[in-house]
Tab-separated table of C-alpha atoms and ligand atoms in Angstrom:
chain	number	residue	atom	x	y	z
A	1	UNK	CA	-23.529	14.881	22.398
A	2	UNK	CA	-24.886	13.350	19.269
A	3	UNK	CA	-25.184	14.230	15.206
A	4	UNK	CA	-28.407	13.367	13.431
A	5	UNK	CA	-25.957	12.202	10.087
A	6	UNK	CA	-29.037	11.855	7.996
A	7	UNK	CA	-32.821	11.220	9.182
A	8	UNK	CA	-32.838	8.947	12.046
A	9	UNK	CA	-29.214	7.765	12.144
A	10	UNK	CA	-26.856	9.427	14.665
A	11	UNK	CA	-23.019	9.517	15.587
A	12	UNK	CA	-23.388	8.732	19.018
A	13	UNK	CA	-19.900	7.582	19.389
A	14	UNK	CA	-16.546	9.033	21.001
A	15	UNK	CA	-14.046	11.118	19.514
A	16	UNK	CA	-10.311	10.563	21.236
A	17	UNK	CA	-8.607	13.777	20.936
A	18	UNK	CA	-5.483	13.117	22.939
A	19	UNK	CA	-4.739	9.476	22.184
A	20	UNK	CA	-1.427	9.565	19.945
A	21	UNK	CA	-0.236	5.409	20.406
A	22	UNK	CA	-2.337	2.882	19.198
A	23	UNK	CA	-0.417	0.104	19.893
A	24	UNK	CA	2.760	1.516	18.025
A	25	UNK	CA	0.328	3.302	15.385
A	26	UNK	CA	1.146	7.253	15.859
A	27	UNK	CA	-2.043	8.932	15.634
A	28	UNK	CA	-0.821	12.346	15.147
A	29	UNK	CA	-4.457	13.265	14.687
A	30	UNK	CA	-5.712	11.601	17.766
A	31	UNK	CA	-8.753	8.820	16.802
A	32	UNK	CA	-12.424	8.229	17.042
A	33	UNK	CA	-14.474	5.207	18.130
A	34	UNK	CA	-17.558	5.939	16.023
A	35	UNK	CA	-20.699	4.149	17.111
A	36	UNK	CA	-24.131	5.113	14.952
A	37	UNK	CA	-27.523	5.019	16.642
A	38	UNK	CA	-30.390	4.327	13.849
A	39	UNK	CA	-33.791	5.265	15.515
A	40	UNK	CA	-37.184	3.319	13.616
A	41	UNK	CA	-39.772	1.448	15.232
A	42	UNK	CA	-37.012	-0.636	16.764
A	43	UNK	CA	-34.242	0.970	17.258
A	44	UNK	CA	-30.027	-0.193	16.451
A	45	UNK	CA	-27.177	0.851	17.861
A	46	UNK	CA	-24.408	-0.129	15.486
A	47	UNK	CA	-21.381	-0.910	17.589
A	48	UNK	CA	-19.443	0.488	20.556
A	49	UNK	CA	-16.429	2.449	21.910
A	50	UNK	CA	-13.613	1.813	23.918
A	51	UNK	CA	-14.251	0.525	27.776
A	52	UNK	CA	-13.154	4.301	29.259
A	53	UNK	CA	-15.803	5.728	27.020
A	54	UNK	CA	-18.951	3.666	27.438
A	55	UNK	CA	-20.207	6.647	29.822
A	56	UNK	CA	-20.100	9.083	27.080
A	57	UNK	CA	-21.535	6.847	24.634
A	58	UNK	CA	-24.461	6.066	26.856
A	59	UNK	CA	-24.946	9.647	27.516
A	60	UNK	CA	-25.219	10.372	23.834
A	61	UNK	CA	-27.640	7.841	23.333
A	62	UNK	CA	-29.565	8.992	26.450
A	63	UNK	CA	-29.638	12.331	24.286
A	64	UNK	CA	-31.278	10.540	21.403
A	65	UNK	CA	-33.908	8.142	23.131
A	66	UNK	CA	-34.643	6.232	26.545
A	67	UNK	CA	-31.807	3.378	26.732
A	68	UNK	CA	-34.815	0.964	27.409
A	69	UNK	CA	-35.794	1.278	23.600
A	70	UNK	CA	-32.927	0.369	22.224
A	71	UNK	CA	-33.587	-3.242	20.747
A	72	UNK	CA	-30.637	-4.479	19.060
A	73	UNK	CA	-26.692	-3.545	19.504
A	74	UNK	CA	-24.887	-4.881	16.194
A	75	UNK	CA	-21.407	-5.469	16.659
A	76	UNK	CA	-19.485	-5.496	13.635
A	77	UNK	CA	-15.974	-6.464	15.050
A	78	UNK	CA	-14.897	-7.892	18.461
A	79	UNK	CA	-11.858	-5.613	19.067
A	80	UNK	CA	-11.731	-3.672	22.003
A	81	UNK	CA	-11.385	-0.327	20.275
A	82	UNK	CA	-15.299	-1.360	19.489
A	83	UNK	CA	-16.267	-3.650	21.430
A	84	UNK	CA	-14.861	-2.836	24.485
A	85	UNK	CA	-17.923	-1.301	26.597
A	86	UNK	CA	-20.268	-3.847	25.140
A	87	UNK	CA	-20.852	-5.372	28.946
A	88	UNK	CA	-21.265	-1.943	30.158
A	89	UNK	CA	-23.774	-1.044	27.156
A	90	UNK	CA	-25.589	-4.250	27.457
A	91	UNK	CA	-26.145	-3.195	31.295
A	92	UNK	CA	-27.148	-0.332	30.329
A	93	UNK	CA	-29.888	-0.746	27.476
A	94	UNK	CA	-31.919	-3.643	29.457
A	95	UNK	CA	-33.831	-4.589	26.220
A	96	UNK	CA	-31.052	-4.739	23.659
A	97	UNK	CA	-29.838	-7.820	22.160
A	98	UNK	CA	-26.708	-8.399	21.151
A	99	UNK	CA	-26.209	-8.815	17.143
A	100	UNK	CA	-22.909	-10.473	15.851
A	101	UNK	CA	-22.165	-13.834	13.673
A	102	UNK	CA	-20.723	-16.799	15.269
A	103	UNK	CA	-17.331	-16.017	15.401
A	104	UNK	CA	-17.836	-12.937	16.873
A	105	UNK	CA	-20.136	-14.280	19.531
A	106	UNK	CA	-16.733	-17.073	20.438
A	107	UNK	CA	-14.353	-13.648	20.225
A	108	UNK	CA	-16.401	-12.153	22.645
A	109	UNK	CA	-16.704	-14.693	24.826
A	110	UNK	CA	-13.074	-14.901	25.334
A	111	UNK	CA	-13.155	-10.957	26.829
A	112	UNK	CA	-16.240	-10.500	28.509
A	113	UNK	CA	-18.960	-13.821	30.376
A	114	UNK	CA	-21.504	-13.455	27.872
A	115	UNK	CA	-23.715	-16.082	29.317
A	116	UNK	CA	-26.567	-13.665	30.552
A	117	UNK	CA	-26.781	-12.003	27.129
A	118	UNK	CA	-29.836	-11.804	24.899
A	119	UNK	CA	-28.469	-12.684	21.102
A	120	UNK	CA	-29.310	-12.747	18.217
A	121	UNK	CA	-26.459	-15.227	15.843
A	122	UNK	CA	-26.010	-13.785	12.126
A	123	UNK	CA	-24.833	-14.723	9.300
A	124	UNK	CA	-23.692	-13.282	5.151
A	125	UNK	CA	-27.056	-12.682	3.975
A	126	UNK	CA	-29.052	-12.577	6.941
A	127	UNK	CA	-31.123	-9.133	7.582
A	128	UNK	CA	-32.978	-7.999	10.341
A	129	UNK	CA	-36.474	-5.155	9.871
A	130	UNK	CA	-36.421	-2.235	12.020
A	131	UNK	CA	-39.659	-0.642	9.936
A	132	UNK	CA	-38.835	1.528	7.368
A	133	UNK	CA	-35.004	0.406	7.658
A	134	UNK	CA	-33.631	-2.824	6.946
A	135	UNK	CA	-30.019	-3.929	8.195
A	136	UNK	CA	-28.181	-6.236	6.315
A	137	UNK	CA	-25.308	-8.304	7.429
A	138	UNK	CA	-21.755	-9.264	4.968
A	139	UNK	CA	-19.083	-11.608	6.841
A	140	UNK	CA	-15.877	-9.964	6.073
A	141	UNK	CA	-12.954	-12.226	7.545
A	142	UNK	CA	-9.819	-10.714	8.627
A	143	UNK	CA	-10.929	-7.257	7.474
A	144	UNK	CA	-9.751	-7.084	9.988
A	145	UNK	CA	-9.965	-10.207	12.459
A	146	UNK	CA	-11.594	-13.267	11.873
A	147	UNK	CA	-15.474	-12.269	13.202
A	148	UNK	CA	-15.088	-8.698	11.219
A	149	UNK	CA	-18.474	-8.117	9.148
A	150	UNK	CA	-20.450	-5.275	7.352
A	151	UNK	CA	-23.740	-4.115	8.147
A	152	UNK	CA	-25.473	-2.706	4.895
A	153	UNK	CA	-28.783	-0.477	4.960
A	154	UNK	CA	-30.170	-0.545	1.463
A	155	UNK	CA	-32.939	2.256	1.938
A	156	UNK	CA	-30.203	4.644	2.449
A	157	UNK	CA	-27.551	3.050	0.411
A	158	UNK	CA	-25.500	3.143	3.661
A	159	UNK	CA	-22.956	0.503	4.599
A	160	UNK	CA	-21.419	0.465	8.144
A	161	UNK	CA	-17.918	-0.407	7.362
A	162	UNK	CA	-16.385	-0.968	10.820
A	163	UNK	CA	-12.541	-0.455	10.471
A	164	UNK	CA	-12.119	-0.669	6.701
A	165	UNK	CA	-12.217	2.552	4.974
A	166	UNK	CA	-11.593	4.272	8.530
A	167	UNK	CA	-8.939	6.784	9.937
A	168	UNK	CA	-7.692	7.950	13.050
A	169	UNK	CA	-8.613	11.363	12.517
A	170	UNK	CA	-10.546	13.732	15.061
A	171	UNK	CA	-12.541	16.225	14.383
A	172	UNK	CA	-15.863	17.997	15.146
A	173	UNK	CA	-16.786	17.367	11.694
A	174	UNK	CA	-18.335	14.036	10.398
A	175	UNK	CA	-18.414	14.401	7.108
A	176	UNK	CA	-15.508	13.681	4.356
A	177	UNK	CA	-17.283	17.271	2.762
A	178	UNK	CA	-16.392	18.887	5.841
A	179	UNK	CA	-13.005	18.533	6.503
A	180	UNK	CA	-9.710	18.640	4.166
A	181	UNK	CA	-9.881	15.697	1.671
A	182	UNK	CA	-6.336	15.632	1.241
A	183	UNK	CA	-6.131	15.398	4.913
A	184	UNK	CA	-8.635	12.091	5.043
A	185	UNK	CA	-7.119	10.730	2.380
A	186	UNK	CA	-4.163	10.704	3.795
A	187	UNK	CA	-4.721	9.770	7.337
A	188	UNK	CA	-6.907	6.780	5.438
A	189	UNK	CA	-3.543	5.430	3.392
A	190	UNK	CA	-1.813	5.592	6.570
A	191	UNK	CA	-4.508	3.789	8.486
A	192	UNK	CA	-4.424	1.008	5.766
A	193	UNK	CA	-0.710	1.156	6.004
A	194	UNK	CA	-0.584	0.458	9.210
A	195	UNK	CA	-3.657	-1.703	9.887
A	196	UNK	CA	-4.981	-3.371	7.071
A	197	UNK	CA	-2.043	-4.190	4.675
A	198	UNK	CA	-1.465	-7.650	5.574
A	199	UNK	CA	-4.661	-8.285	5.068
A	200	UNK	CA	-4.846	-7.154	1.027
A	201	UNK	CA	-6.269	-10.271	-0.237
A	202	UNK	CA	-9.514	-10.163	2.028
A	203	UNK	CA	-9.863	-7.096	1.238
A	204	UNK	CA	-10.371	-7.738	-2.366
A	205	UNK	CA	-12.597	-10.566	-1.540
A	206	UNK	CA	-14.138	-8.466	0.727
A	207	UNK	CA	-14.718	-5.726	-2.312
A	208	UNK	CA	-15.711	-8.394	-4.427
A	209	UNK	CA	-18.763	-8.884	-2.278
A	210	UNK	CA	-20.188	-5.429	-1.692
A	211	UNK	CA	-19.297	-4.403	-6.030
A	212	UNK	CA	-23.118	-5.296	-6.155
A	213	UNK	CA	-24.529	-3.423	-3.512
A	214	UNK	CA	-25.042	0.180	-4.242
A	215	UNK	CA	-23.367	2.639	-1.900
A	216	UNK	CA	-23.870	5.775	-1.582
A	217	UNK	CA	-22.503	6.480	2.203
A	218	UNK	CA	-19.940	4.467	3.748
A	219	UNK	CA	-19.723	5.168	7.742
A	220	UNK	CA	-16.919	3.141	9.454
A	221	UNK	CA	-15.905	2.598	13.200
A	222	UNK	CA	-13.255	5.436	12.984
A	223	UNK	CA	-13.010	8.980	11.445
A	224	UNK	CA	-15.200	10.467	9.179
A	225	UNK	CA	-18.111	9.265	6.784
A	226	UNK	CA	-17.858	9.193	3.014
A	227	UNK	CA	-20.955	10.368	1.228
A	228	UNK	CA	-19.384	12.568	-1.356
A	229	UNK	CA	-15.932	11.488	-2.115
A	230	UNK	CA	-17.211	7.461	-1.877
A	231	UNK	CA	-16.237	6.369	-4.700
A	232	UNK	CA	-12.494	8.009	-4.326
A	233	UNK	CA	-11.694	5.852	-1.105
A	234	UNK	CA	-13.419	2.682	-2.669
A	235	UNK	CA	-11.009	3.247	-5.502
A	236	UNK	CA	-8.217	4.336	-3.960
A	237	UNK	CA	-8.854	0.882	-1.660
A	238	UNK	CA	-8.634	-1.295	-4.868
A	239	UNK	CA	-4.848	0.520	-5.636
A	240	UNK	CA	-4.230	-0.363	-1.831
A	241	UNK	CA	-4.867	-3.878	-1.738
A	242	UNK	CA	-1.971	-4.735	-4.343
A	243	UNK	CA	0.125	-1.838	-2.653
A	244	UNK	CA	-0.137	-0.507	-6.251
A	245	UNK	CA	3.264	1.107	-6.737
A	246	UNK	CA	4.159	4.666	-7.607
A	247	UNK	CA	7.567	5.647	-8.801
A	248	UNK	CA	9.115	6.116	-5.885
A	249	UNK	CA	12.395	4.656	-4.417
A	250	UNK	CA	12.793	4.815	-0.526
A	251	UNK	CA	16.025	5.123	0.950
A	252	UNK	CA	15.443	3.733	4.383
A	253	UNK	CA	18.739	3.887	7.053
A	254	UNK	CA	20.591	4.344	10.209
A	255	UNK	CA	24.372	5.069	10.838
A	256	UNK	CA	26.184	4.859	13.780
A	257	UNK	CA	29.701	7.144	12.002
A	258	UNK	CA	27.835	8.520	9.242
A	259	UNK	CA	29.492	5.876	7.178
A	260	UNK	CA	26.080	4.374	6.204
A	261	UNK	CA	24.321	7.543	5.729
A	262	UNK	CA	27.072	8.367	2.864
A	263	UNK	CA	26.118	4.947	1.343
A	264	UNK	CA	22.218	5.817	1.678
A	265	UNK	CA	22.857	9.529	0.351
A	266	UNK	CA	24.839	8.062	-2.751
A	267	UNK	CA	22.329	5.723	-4.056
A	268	UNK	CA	19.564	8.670	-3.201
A	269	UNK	CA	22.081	10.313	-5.964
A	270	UNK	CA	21.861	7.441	-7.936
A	271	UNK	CA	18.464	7.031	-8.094
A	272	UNK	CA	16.780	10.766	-8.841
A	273	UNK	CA	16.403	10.669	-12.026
A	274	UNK	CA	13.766	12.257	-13.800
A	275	UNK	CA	10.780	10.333	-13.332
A	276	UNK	CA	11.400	8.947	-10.299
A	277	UNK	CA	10.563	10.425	-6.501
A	278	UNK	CA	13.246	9.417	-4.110
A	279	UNK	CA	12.938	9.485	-0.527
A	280	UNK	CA	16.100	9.590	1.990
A	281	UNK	CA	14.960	8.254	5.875
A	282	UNK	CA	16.770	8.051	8.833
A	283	UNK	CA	14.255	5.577	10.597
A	284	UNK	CA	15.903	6.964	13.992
A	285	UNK	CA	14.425	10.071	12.942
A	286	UNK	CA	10.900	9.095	11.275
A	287	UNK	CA	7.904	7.126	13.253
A	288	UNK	CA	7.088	3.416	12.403
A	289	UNK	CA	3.925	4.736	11.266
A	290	UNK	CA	5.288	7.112	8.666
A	291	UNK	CA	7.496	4.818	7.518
A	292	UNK	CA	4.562	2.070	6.740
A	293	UNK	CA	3.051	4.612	5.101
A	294	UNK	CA	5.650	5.573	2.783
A	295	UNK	CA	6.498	1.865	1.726
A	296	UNK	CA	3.015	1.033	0.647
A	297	UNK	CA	3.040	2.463	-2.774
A	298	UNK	CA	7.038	2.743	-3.396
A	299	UNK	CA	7.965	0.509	-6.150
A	300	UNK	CA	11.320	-0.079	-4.092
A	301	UNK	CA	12.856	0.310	-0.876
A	302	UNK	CA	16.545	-0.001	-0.096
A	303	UNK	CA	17.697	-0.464	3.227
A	304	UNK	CA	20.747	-0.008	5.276
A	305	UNK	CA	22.674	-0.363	8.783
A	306	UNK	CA	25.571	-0.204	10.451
A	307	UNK	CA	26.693	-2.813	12.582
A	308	UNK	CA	26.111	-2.864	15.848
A	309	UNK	CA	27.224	-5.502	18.103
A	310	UNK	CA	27.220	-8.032	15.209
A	311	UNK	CA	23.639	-7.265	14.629
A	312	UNK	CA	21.222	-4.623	12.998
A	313	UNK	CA	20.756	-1.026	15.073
A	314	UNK	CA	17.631	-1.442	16.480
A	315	UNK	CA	15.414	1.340	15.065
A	316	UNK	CA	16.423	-0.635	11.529
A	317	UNK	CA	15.389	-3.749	13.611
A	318	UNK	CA	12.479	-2.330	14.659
A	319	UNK	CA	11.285	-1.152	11.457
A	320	UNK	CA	12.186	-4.135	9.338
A	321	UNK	CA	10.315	-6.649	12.333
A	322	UNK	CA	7.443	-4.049	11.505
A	323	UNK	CA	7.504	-4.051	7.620
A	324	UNK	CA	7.806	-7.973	8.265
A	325	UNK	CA	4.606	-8.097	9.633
A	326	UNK	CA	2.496	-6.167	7.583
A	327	UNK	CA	4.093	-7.746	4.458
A	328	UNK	CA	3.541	-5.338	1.509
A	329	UNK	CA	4.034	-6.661	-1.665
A	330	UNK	CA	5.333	-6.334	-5.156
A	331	UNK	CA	8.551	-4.588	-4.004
A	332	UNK	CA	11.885	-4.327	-4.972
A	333	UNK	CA	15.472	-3.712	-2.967
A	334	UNK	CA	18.771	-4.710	-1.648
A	335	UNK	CA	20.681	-4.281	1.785
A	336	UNK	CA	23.750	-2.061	2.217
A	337	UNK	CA	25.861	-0.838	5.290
A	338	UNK	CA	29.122	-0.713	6.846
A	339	UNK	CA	30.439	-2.714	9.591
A	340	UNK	CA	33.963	-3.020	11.778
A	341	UNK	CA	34.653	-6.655	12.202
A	342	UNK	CA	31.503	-8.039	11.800
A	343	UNK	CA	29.261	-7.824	8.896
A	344	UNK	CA	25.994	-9.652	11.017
A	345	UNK	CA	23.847	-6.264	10.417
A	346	UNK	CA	23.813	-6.177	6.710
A	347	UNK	CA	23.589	-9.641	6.295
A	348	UNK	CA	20.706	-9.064	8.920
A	349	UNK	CA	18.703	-6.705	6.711
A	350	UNK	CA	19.084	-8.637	3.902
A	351	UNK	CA	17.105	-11.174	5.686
A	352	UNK	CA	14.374	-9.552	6.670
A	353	UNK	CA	14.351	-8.133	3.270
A	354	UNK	CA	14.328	-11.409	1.641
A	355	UNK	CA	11.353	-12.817	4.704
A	356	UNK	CA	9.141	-9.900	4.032
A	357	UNK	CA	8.779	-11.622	0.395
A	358	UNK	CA	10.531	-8.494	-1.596
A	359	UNK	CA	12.530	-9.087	-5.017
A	360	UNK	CA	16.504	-7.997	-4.099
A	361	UNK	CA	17.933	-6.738	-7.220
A	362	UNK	CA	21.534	-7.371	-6.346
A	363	UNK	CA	24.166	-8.538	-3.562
A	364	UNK	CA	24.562	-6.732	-0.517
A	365	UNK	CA	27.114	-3.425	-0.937
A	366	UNK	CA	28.963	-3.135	2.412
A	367	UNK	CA	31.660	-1.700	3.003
A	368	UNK	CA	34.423	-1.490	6.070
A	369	UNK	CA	34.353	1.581	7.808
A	370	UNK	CA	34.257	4.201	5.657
A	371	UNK	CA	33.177	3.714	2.306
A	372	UNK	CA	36.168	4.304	-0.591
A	373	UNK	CA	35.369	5.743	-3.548
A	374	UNK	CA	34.888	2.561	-5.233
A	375	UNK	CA	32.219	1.547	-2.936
A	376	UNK	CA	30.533	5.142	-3.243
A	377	UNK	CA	30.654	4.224	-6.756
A	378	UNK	CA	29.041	0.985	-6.441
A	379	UNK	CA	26.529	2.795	-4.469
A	380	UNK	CA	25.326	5.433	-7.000
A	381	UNK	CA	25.365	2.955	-9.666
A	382	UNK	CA	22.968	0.420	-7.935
A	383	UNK	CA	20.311	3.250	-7.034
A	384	UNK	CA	20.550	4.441	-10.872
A	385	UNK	CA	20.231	0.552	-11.615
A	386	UNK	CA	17.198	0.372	-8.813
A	387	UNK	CA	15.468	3.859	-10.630
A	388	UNK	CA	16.162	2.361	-14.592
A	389	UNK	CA	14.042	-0.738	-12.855
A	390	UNK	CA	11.371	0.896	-11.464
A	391	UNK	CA	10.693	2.948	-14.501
A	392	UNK	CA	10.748	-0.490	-17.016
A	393	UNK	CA	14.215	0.418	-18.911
B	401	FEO	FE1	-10.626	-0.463	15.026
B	401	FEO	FE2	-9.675	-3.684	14.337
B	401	FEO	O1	-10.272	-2.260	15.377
C-alpha cells in the first residue's frame, strides 16, 4: 500500500504496529520506518525499512511503478532501522544506484558486501536532477551517527529529515493535520529524549545549516510529516537542544523499607511551591523511556536509593547508567537515601550524578534506617531550597 503525500511523492514505507522495544526505547505507540518514493523522469526512492520489511516496501513500490525504473535509492542514514533491506532493495530495483556520502558508503560496507553496487558518492551541497525535481544533499553528523545527512527538495520546499524531527508513532494517518498534535508532539519530545539528546550540539549546527533553506514540509524516517505545524517542531527542536528547562523538580527513587520513599516524599513536600511542578517517581515503577522524557526539560532532578548490597538498587542503576549516556544538560540535584551498614548506594548516585555533568546543590542527606525527624527535616528543607533555586530566589 502506498500514499501519494503530495504530487508525485509517496509513503511507500512500513508502519510497525506491534513493535514496543527499540533497543530499551518503549514505543508505546509502536513505530514506522518511513521510506518516500518521488516519481519524475527519473525516479528516487528516499531510503529504506527494516530487513523483515523489505517485502512490503517493494510491494508498495511495485504499486507505484515497475521496480526497473527506479534510478536512484538515497540513503540518508546507515542504521538498520533504514537501511536495513538496502541489499534486498538493491536486488530488487536492477537499475537503481545507490546515493549516500562517503561515510555512509564505509558504514555500509561494514553491514552488507557492497562491492557489486552501482553508486553514486555525495557530498553538503551536491544535488542530483530528476526533471522537474531537484534533490539536494546536507551532511548532518551525528544527527544521529556519523554518515547521517538531509536530502532537501527545493521545488516543494520539502526536506527529508531522516530521524531528526521523527517519532515512533503509528498510525494510518501521515500527516501531523491528521492526527492529535498533542499526541506528536509528545511522542516527538520523547523520541528526542531518548534518541537524540546527546547529540544537542549537532543538532544546533545541524539547524544552523538548513535556517536558510525554506521549509515548508519536513518528512522524516519515522512517524508522521509536518506540513502544517512545521514551524512548532523546528521550534520546539531549538528549546530541545539546550534541554531548555521548565520549572519542574523531579523526584526520582527506589526503596527497599519505604525508608527512602519517606525521604523522596518529604522533599516532594519541600519543593511544591507555587510555581513550581514537582514530580514523585518510583523508577521501579516508571519505564526508562518515560523517565528520559521527563528529565529533559526539568530544571532539577533529585535522586535517591537505598542500599543494596553496598551498592545502588538496580532500577536506580539502570536509570542513572541511562541518564549517563544521554547526558542532558543544565541541571541541578543532589543524592539522598538510607542505608544499613553501608552507605556505597548513595555515595553511588551521587556519582553518577556528578559524571552525567549536573550542578549538586548540596551534600548527600542519608540517613540510617529510618529517617528521624531531623533528617525528614533536612529533607523538606533541601527540596524547598532546590524549588527557591529553580525559580531564581
Ligand atoms: Fe531511526 Fe538512527 O535510526
Amino acid at each position: 500500500m502506498h500514499v501519494e503525500l503530495i504530487k508525485n511523492i509517496f509513503s511507500v514505507g512500513y508502519v510497525d504496529w506491534n513493535v514496543r522495544d527499540f533497543h530499551s526505547y518503549e514505543t508505546t505507540r509502536g513505530a514506522t520506518y518511513n521510506a518516500y518514493l518521488i516519481k519524475d523522469q527519473k525516479t528516487a526512492l528516499i531510503d529504506t525499512v527494516k530487513a523483515p520489511f523489505a517485502k512490503d516496501l517493494l510491494e508498495n513500490i511495485g504499486s507505484v511503478i515497475d521496480p526497473a525504473k527506479v534510478d536512484y535509492v538515497v540513503c540518508n542514514h546507515a542504521e538498520p532501522d533504514h537501511a536495513g533491506a538496502l541489499a534486498q532493495v538493491l536486488k530488487a530495483l536492477p537499475n537503481a544506484a545507490l546515493v549516500c556520502n562517503a561515510k555512509c558508503d564505509a558504514t555500509l560496507s561494514r553491514f552488507f558486501d557492497t562491492s557489486g553496487w552501482k553508486k553514486e558518492i555525495v557530498e553538503t551541497g551536491d544535488q542530483i536532477s530528476l526533471g522537474k525535481r531537484t534533490l539536494q544533499f546536507i551532511g548532518t553528523p551525528m544527527v544521529h551517527w556519523p554518515e547521517s545527512m538531509f536530502t532537501y527538495v527545493p521545488e516543494d520546499k520539502l526536506l527529508f529529515s531522516m530521524d531528526a524531527f521523527g517519532q515512533h508513532y503509528s498510525t494510518s494517518q501521515k500527516f501531523d493535520d491528521e492526527v492529535s498534535l498533542e499526541t506528536a508532539v509528545f511522542e516527538a519530545k520523547t523520541y528526542y529524549a531518548n534518541i537524540i539528546t546527546p547529540y544537542g550540539r549537532n543538532v544546533s549546527l545541524t539547524m544552523e545549516k538548513v535556517k536558510y533553506l525554506d521549509i515548508k514540509i519536513i518528512a522524516p524516517s519515522h512517524g508522521i510529516v509536518w506540513r502544517t505545524h512545521t514551524q512548532k517542531i523546528i521550534d520546539l527542536y531549538s528549546n530541545w537542544v539546550v534541554c531548555r528547562a521548565q520549572p519542574k523538580v523531579l523526584v526520582l527513587y527506589d526503596s527497599m523499607w519505604g525508608s527512602t520513599e519517606k525521604m523522596a516524599q518529604t522533599i516532594l513536600e519541600g519543593a511544591s511551591v507555587p510555581g513550581i511542578e514537582a514530580h514523585l517517581i518510583h523508577v521501579r515503577r516508571s519505564s526508562l523511556t518515560q523517565i528520559a522524557t521527563e528529565v529533559l526539560d526539568a530544571a532539577a532532578i533529585v535522586c535517591g536509593s537505598s542500599t543494596l548490597n553496598r551498592g545502588l538498587m538496580p532500577a536506580m542503576g539502570s536509570v542513572l547508567t541511562y541518564l549517563r549516556g544521554l547526558r542532558p544538560m543544565n541541571k541541578i540535584g543532589f543524592a539522598f537515601g538510607s542505608y544499613g551498614w553501608s552507605k556505597g548506594g548513595i555515595e553511588e548516585v551521587e556519582r553518577y550524578l556528578k559524571e552525567t555533568g549536573w550542578d549538586i546543590l548540596h551534600e548527600p542527606i542519608m540517613t540510617q534506617y529510618s529517617p528521624a525527624p531531623d533528617v525528614l527535616e533536612e529533607c523538606k528543607e533541601a527540596g524547598k531550597k532546590l524549588a527557591e533555586r529553580v525559580l531564581g530566589a
